Amino acid sequence: NPSPLFATYGFLDESCPATFCKVMHLRDEMQQLGYDFSNLLFFKSTGAISPEVYDVVLYSILLKNDPGSAQGFFQAVTSRDENTKGKYHNQYFQYTKQELQKHVDSTLADLDRLSSMAQSYDRRTHPRAPIILQHNQFVKETFLRVKQNLDAM
């Protein structure tokens, strides 16, 4: 995940195999399930999605729509009951997929908008704009691969 290095030290490590999936809006759900940003990844070269992303997105959906199922899913995740967790994922996959597609599409639109703004900045007054654009491109390419995979499911 290149984002922490970029934010802390101002350089981009493009050799990173994955990036954070940018679900900051699901921070509470992530923490409740015992995950952190380093678990929630989209993989650069393949567009693969880490299993924890699916868990957090499904948990969020269940919390909003079926608190009883959310509790059962929470128990399955925290007890590492992969069989039960898999049943929840199978039952609700279409909802999880739709939510992920909305997130990916929204993030891609934000990246385009923000990159367009950054391209208009004067490099003398905004010397970090080129590295921000490079980071946005890294994230965009990764998200486009994820989108391609989700759309093919």
XYZ file of N, CA and C in Angstrom:
459
model
N 0.841 -1.177 0.000
C 0.000 0.000 0.000
C 0.886 1.239 0.000
N 0.922 1.990 -1.072
C 1.834 3.139 -1.148
C 1.340 4.375 -0.412
N 0.084 4.440 -0.037
C -0.479 5.671 0.509
C 0.182 6.139 1.809
N 0.455 5.268 2.799
C 1.100 5.758 4.023
C 2.493 6.347 3.767
N 3.295 5.713 2.927
C 4.613 6.259 2.597
C 4.466 7.595 1.899
N 3.511 7.662 1.002
C 3.271 8.897 0.266
C 2.865 10.011 1.221
N 1.933 9.719 2.119
C 1.442 10.734 3.046
C 2.522 11.159 4.038
N 3.325 10.217 4.489
C 4.321 10.515 5.506
C 5.588 11.130 4.939
N 6.090 10.547 3.845
C 7.403 10.947 3.353
C 7.386 11.663 2.009
N 6.239 11.689 1.352
C 6.114 12.438 0.117
C 6.663 11.751 -1.117
N 6.828 10.439 -1.069
C 7.222 9.739 -2.283
C 6.328 8.528 -2.476
N 6.258 8.083 -3.700
C 5.357 7.004 -4.075
C 6.162 5.757 -4.414
N 5.851 4.674 -3.734
C 6.492 3.392 -4.025
C 5.557 2.605 -4.937
N 5.816 2.687 -6.236
C 4.944 2.022 -7.200
C 5.170 0.519 -7.282
N 6.138 0.017 -6.524
C 6.351 -1.432 -6.507
C 5.391 -2.139 -5.557
N 4.622 -1.373 -4.811
C 3.648 -1.974 -3.896
C 2.650 -2.803 -4.697
N 2.344 -4.007 -4.223
C 1.423 -4.853 -4.970
C -0.046 -4.481 -4.799
N -0.354 -3.635 -3.798
C -1.755 -3.346 -3.508
C -1.887 -1.943 -2.934
N -3.125 -1.473 -2.901
C -3.431 -0.193 -2.281
C -4.677 -0.344 -1.423
N -4.797 0.517 -0.420
C -5.978 0.539 0.430
C -7.206 0.789 -0.447
N -8.284 0.120 -0.158
C -9.475 0.192 -1.005
C -10.309 1.457 -0.797
N -9.864 2.329 0.084
C -10.466 3.664 0.274
C -11.882 3.641 0.849
N -12.168 2.684 1.725
C -13.497 2.645 2.356
C -13.457 3.335 3.725
N -12.996 4.570 3.730
C -12.922 5.308 4.987
C -14.290 5.441 5.645
N -15.345 5.448 4.848
C -16.698 5.573 5.383
C -17.128 4.322 6.167
N -16.344 3.247 6.080
C -16.657 2.012 6.808
C -15.644 1.737 7.926
N -15.042 2.788 8.428
C -14.021 2.663 9.471
C -14.566 1.954 10.713
N -15.764 2.305 11.150
C -16.339 1.671 12.353
C -16.518 0.171 12.146
N -17.063 -0.201 10.999
C -17.283 -1.617 10.703
C -15.945 -2.365 10.637
N -14.968 -1.722 10.037
C -13.630 -2.302 9.927
C -13.069 -2.593 11.317
N -13.147 -1.629 12.196
C -12.609 -1.792 13.546
C -13.395 -2.819 14.346
N -14.720 -2.834 14.187
C -15.533 -3.812 14.913
C -15.154 -5.243 14.542
N -14.796 -5.453 13.275
C -14.422 -6.790 12.823
C -12.957 -7.118 13.125
N -12.229 -6.153 13.674
C -10.836 -6.386 14.040
C -9.855 -6.160 12.913
N -10.263 -5.427 11.891
C -9.401 -5.150 10.747
C -8.844 -3.739 10.848
N -7.817 -3.482 10.052
C -7.310 -2.123 9.898
C -7.055 -1.870 8.412
N -6.563 -0.687 8.111
C -6.394 -0.303 6.714
C -5.500 -1.275 5.942
N -4.549 -1.887 6.631
C -3.620 -2.787 5.940
C -4.279 -4.087 5.489
N -5.475 -4.397 6.011
C -6.198 -5.601 5.598
C -7.081 -5.372 4.373
N -7.461 -4.137 4.146
C -8.491 -3.823 3.150
C -7.841 -3.345 1.863
N -7.526 -4.304 1.010
C -6.681 -4.014 -0.143
C -7.327 -4.383 -1.471
N -6.957 -3.589 -2.481
C -7.180 -3.911 -3.876
C -5.790 -4.145 -4.465
N -5.636 -5.210 -5.241
C -4.322 -5.576 -5.760
C -4.107 -4.990 -7.145
N -2.943 -4.375 -7.303
C -2.617 -3.576 -8.489
C -2.630 -4.384 -9.787
N -1.914 -5.481 -9.832
C -1.734 -6.166 -11.113
C -2.930 -7.025 -11.521
N -3.705 -7.488 -10.547
C -4.804 -8.407 -10.855
C -6.188 -7.812 -10.653
N -6.290 -6.750 -9.860
C -7.601 -6.210 -9.519
C -8.316 -7.051 -8.478
N -7.596 -7.961 -7.849
C -8.192 -8.804 -6.807
C -8.551 -7.947 -5.586
N -9.519 -8.438 -4.847
C -10.026 -7.759 -3.653
C -9.743 -8.664 -2.468
N -9.143 -8.119 -1.413
C -8.849 -8.949 -0.244
C -10.164 -9.387 0.415
N -10.181 -10.585 0.998
C -11.407 -11.093 1.629
C -11.961 -10.155 2.707
N -11.082 -9.448 3.376
C -11.528 -8.539 4.435
C -12.386 -7.400 3.897
N -12.139 -6.989 2.655
C -12.974 -5.946 2.044
C -14.401 -6.465 1.911
N -14.532 -7.673 1.397
C -15.865 -8.270 1.277
C -16.540 -8.360 2.642
N -15.772 -8.741 3.666
C -16.339 -8.852 5.015
C -16.877 -7.513 5.504
N -16.084 -6.466 5.363
C -16.479 -5.152 5.874
C -17.695 -4.623 5.121
N -17.698 -4.779 3.809
C -18.826 -4.285 3.017
C -20.098 -5.053 3.372
N -20.014 -6.372 3.463
C -21.198 -7.152 3.819
C -21.671 -6.805 5.228
N -20.768 -6.678 6.157
C -21.144 -6.339 7.528
C -21.889 -5.004 7.569
N -21.419 -4.037 6.814
C -22.089 -2.741 6.738
C -23.508 -2.878 6.196
N -23.662 -3.668 5.146
C -24.991 -3.900 4.555
C -25.917 -4.556 5.565
N -25.416 -5.566 6.254
C -26.236 -6.283 7.225
C -26.607 -5.396 8.407
N -25.694 -4.583 8.876
C -26.010 -3.674 9.984
C -27.176 -2.757 9.643
N -27.234 -2.304 8.395
C -28.299 -1.391 7.971
C -29.620 -2.111 7.731
N -29.561 -3.354 7.289
C -30.767 -4.020 6.798
C -31.246 -5.214 7.609
N -30.354 -5.843 8.351
C -30.721 -7.059 9.090
C -29.779 -7.232 10.280
N -30.030 -6.487 11.366
C -29.129 -6.526 12.522
C -28.912 -7.930 13.096
N -29.916 -8.782 13.017
C -29.745 -10.149 13.506
C -28.708 -10.907 12.699
N -28.796 -10.789 11.394
C -27.801 -11.426 10.535
C -26.431 -10.779 10.712
N -26.431 -9.472 10.953
C -25.158 -8.782 11.192
C -24.455 -9.383 12.402
N -25.219 -9.675 13.442
C -24.621 -10.264 14.645
C -24.070 -11.659 14.349
N -24.811 -12.444 13.599
C -24.338 -13.775 13.228
C -23.089 -13.707 12.361
N -23.066 -12.782 11.428
C -21.900 -12.619 10.569
C -20.701 -12.153 11.387
N -20.944 -11.218 12.308
C -19.882 -10.737 13.191
C -19.263 -11.902 13.956
N -20.103 -12.768 14.496
C -19.605 -13.932 15.244
C -18.772 -14.840 14.338
N -19.237 -15.045 13.125
C -18.505 -15.906 12.189
C -17.131 -15.318 11.865
N -17.082 -14.003 11.643
C -15.809 -13.361 11.301
C -14.860 -13.407 12.495
N -15.347 -12.994 13.657
C -14.452 -12.883 14.808
C -14.032 -14.236 15.368
N -14.813 -15.278 15.107
C -14.426 -16.627 15.556
C -13.694 -17.401 14.462
N -13.503 -16.741 13.330
C -12.819 -17.345 12.172
C -13.536 -18.600 11.661
N -14.859 -18.543 11.692
C -15.689 -19.639 11.180
C -15.902 -19.395 9.683
N -14.964 -19.871 8.870
C -14.984 -19.615 7.437
C -16.196 -20.237 6.747
N -16.658 -21.365 7.231
C -17.818 -22.022 6.625
C -19.067 -21.151 6.766
N -19.341 -20.687 7.967
C -20.516 -19.831 8.197
C -20.357 -18.500 7.480
N -19.165 -17.945 7.552
C -18.908 -16.678 6.860
C -19.162 -16.834 5.364
N -18.727 -17.939 4.789
C -18.937 -18.200 3.371
C -20.414 -18.283 3.014
N -21.210 -18.858 3.910
C -22.657 -18.943 3.657
C -23.274 -17.546 3.586
N -22.860 -16.672 4.492
C -23.355 -15.291 4.449
C -22.933 -14.624 3.138
N -21.679 -14.797 2.776
C -21.200 -14.175 1.537
C -21.957 -14.705 0.325
N -22.213 -15.983 0.275
C -22.972 -16.547 -0.851
C -24.388 -16.002 -0.902
N -25.018 -15.931 0.248
C -26.412 -15.473 0.304
C -26.557 -14.009 -0.112
N -25.593 -13.175 0.259
C -25.713 -11.729 0.048
C -24.742 -11.183 -1.005
N -24.154 -12.080 -1.808
C -23.096 -11.636 -2.712
C -23.541 -10.512 -3.643
N -24.724 -10.611 -4.203
C -25.166 -9.597 -5.164
C -25.209 -8.213 -4.522
N -25.615 -8.134 -3.258
C -25.662 -6.845 -2.566
C -24.251 -6.310 -2.308
N -23.354 -7.208 -1.927
C -21.964 -6.821 -1.685
C -21.332 -6.324 -2.982
N -21.564 -7.053 -4.055
C -21.015 -6.670 -5.350
C -21.527 -5.293 -5.768
N -22.826 -5.058 -5.628
C -23.399 -3.766 -6.008
C -22.794 -2.627 -5.186
N -22.617 -2.873 -3.907
C -22.046 -1.844 -3.036
C -20.593 -1.558 -3.421
N -19.847 -2.601 -3.721
C -18.463 -2.415 -4.164
C -18.399 -1.680 -5.509
N -19.289 -2.017 -6.418
C -19.312 -1.328 -7.715
C -19.598 0.163 -7.528
N -20.553 0.496 -6.672
C -20.848 1.906 -6.412
C -19.626 2.613 -5.831
N -18.961 1.954 -4.894
C -17.775 2.544 -4.271
C -16.653 2.763 -5.291
N -16.392 1.759 -6.102
C -15.322 1.856 -7.101
C -15.651 2.951 -8.116
N -16.870 2.972 -8.617
C -17.256 3.998 -9.595
C -17.154 5.404 -8.997
N -17.592 5.554 -7.774
C -17.529 6.850 -7.097
C -16.080 7.289 -6.883
N -15.232 6.359 -6.469
C -13.824 6.683 -6.248
C -13.146 7.062 -7.565
N -13.448 6.341 -8.632
C -12.876 6.678 -9.941
C -13.304 8.086 -10.378
N -14.561 8.424 -10.156
C -15.037 9.770 -10.514
C -14.317 10.824 -9.672
N -14.148 10.553 -8.378
C -13.419 11.489 -7.506
C -11.977 11.657 -7.962
N -11.331 10.553 -8.318
C -9.943 10.623 -8.779
C -9.831 11.482 -10.042
N -10.757 11.311 -10.966
C -10.741 12.121 -12.188
C -10.915 13.601 -11.861
N -11.866 13.888 -10.993
C -12.136 15.280 -10.619
C -10.935 15.900 -9.910
N -10.374 15.172 -8.945
C -9.245 15.698 -8.178
C -7.979 15.817 -9.035
N -7.778 14.859 -9.918
C -6.614 14.932 -10.798
C -6.733 16.110 -11.757
N -7.927 16.346 -12.241
C -8.147 17.486 -13.124
C -7.819 18.797 -12.400
N -8.245 18.892 -11.155
C -7.922 20.083 -10.365
C -6.411 20.215 -10.184
N -5.754 19.118 -9.806
C -4.318 19.155 -9.536
C -3.524 19.511 -10.794
N -4.008 19.093 -11.964
C -3.312 19.411 -13.211
C -3.333 20.908 -13.505
N -4.313 21.601 -12.962
C -4.420 23.036 -13.219
C -3.563 23.873 -12.262
N -2.979 23.248 -11.248
C -2.186 23.986 -10.267
C -0.849 24.444 -10.850
N -0.432 25.602 -10.441
C 0.881 26.127 -10.801
C 1.927 25.349 -10.002
N 2.859 24.726 -10.695
C 3.872 23.877 -10.046
C 4.780 24.673 -9.099
N 4.895 25.968 -9.329
C 5.736 26.782 -8.436
C 5.081 26.947 -7.074
N 3.767 27.039 -7.040
C 3.073 27.214 -5.757
C 2.551 25.895 -5.196
N 2.516 24.862 -6.027
C 2.052 23.533 -5.598
C 3.064 22.482 -6.080
N 4.241 22.468 -5.477
C 5.304 21.581 -5.972
C 5.003 20.089 -5.808
N 4.058 19.740 -4.958
C 3.722 18.322 -4.773
C 2.672 17.824 -5.760
N 2.136 18.713 -6.570
C 1.083 18.307 -7.512
C 1.508 17.142 -8.411
N 2.718 17.120 -8.954
C 3.089 15.981 -9.821
C 3.065 14.635 -9.081
N 3.526 14.602 -7.847
C 3.524 13.333 -7.116
C 2.099 12.949 -6.706
N 1.261 13.934 -6.458
C -0.152 13.653 -6.163
C -0.806 13.048 -7.403
N -0.524 13.597 -8.545
C -1.070 13.060 -9.791
C -0.561 11.644 -10.049
N 0.695 11.396 -9.735
C 1.267 10.056 -9.907
C 0.563 9.060 -8.974
N 0.325 9.478 -7.741
C -0.393 8.624 -6.784
C -1.808 8.356 -7.272
N -2.488 9.394 -7.719
C -3.854 9.224 -8.211
C -3.896 8.262 -9.393
N -2.892 8.315 -10.252
C -2.845 7.413 -11.403
C -2.649 5.965 -10.952
N -1.781 5.747 -9.974
C -1.560 4.410 -9.405
C -2.883 3.851 -8.868
N -3.568 4.668 -8.083
C -4.843 4.240 -7.494
C -5.875 4.008 -8.597
N -5.940 4.906 -9.573
C -6.916 4.772 -10.660
C -6.709 3.479 -11.438
N -5.466 3.182 -11.797
C -5.191 1.951 -12.542
C -5.616 0.715 -11.750
N -5.352 0.743 -10.456
C -5.754 -0.382 -9.598
C -7.274 -0.496 -9.554
N -7.960 0.617 -9.334
C -9.418 0.606 -9.246
C -10.051 0.197 -10.576
N -9.440 0.570 -11.693
C -9.975 0.151 -12.990
C -9.895 -1.369 -13.158
N -8.833 -1.977 -12.654
C -8.733 -3.443 -12.710
C -9.789 -4.087 -11.812
N -9.994 -3.508 -10.645
C -11.036 -4.015 -9.737
C -12.396 -3.890 -10.406
N -12.657 -2.746 -11.011
C -13.933 -2.522 -11.701
C -14.146 -3.571 -12.789
N -13.112 -3.821 -13.564
C -13.214 -4.813 -14.631
C -13.601 -6.181 -14.058
N -12.995 -6.557 -12.955
C -13.317 -7.838 -12.312
C -14.750 -7.856 -11.780
N -15.136 -6.784 -11.103
C -16.494 -6.736 -10.546
C -17.544 -6.776 -11.659
N -17.306 -6.035 -12.714
C -18.271 -5.988 -13.810
C -18.395 -7.338 -14.518
N -17.351 -8.153 -14.448
C -17.371 -9.467 -15.099
C -18.006 -10.550 -14.212
N -18.257 -10.247 -12.976
C -18.824 -11.252 -12.045
C -20.303 -11.477 -12.297
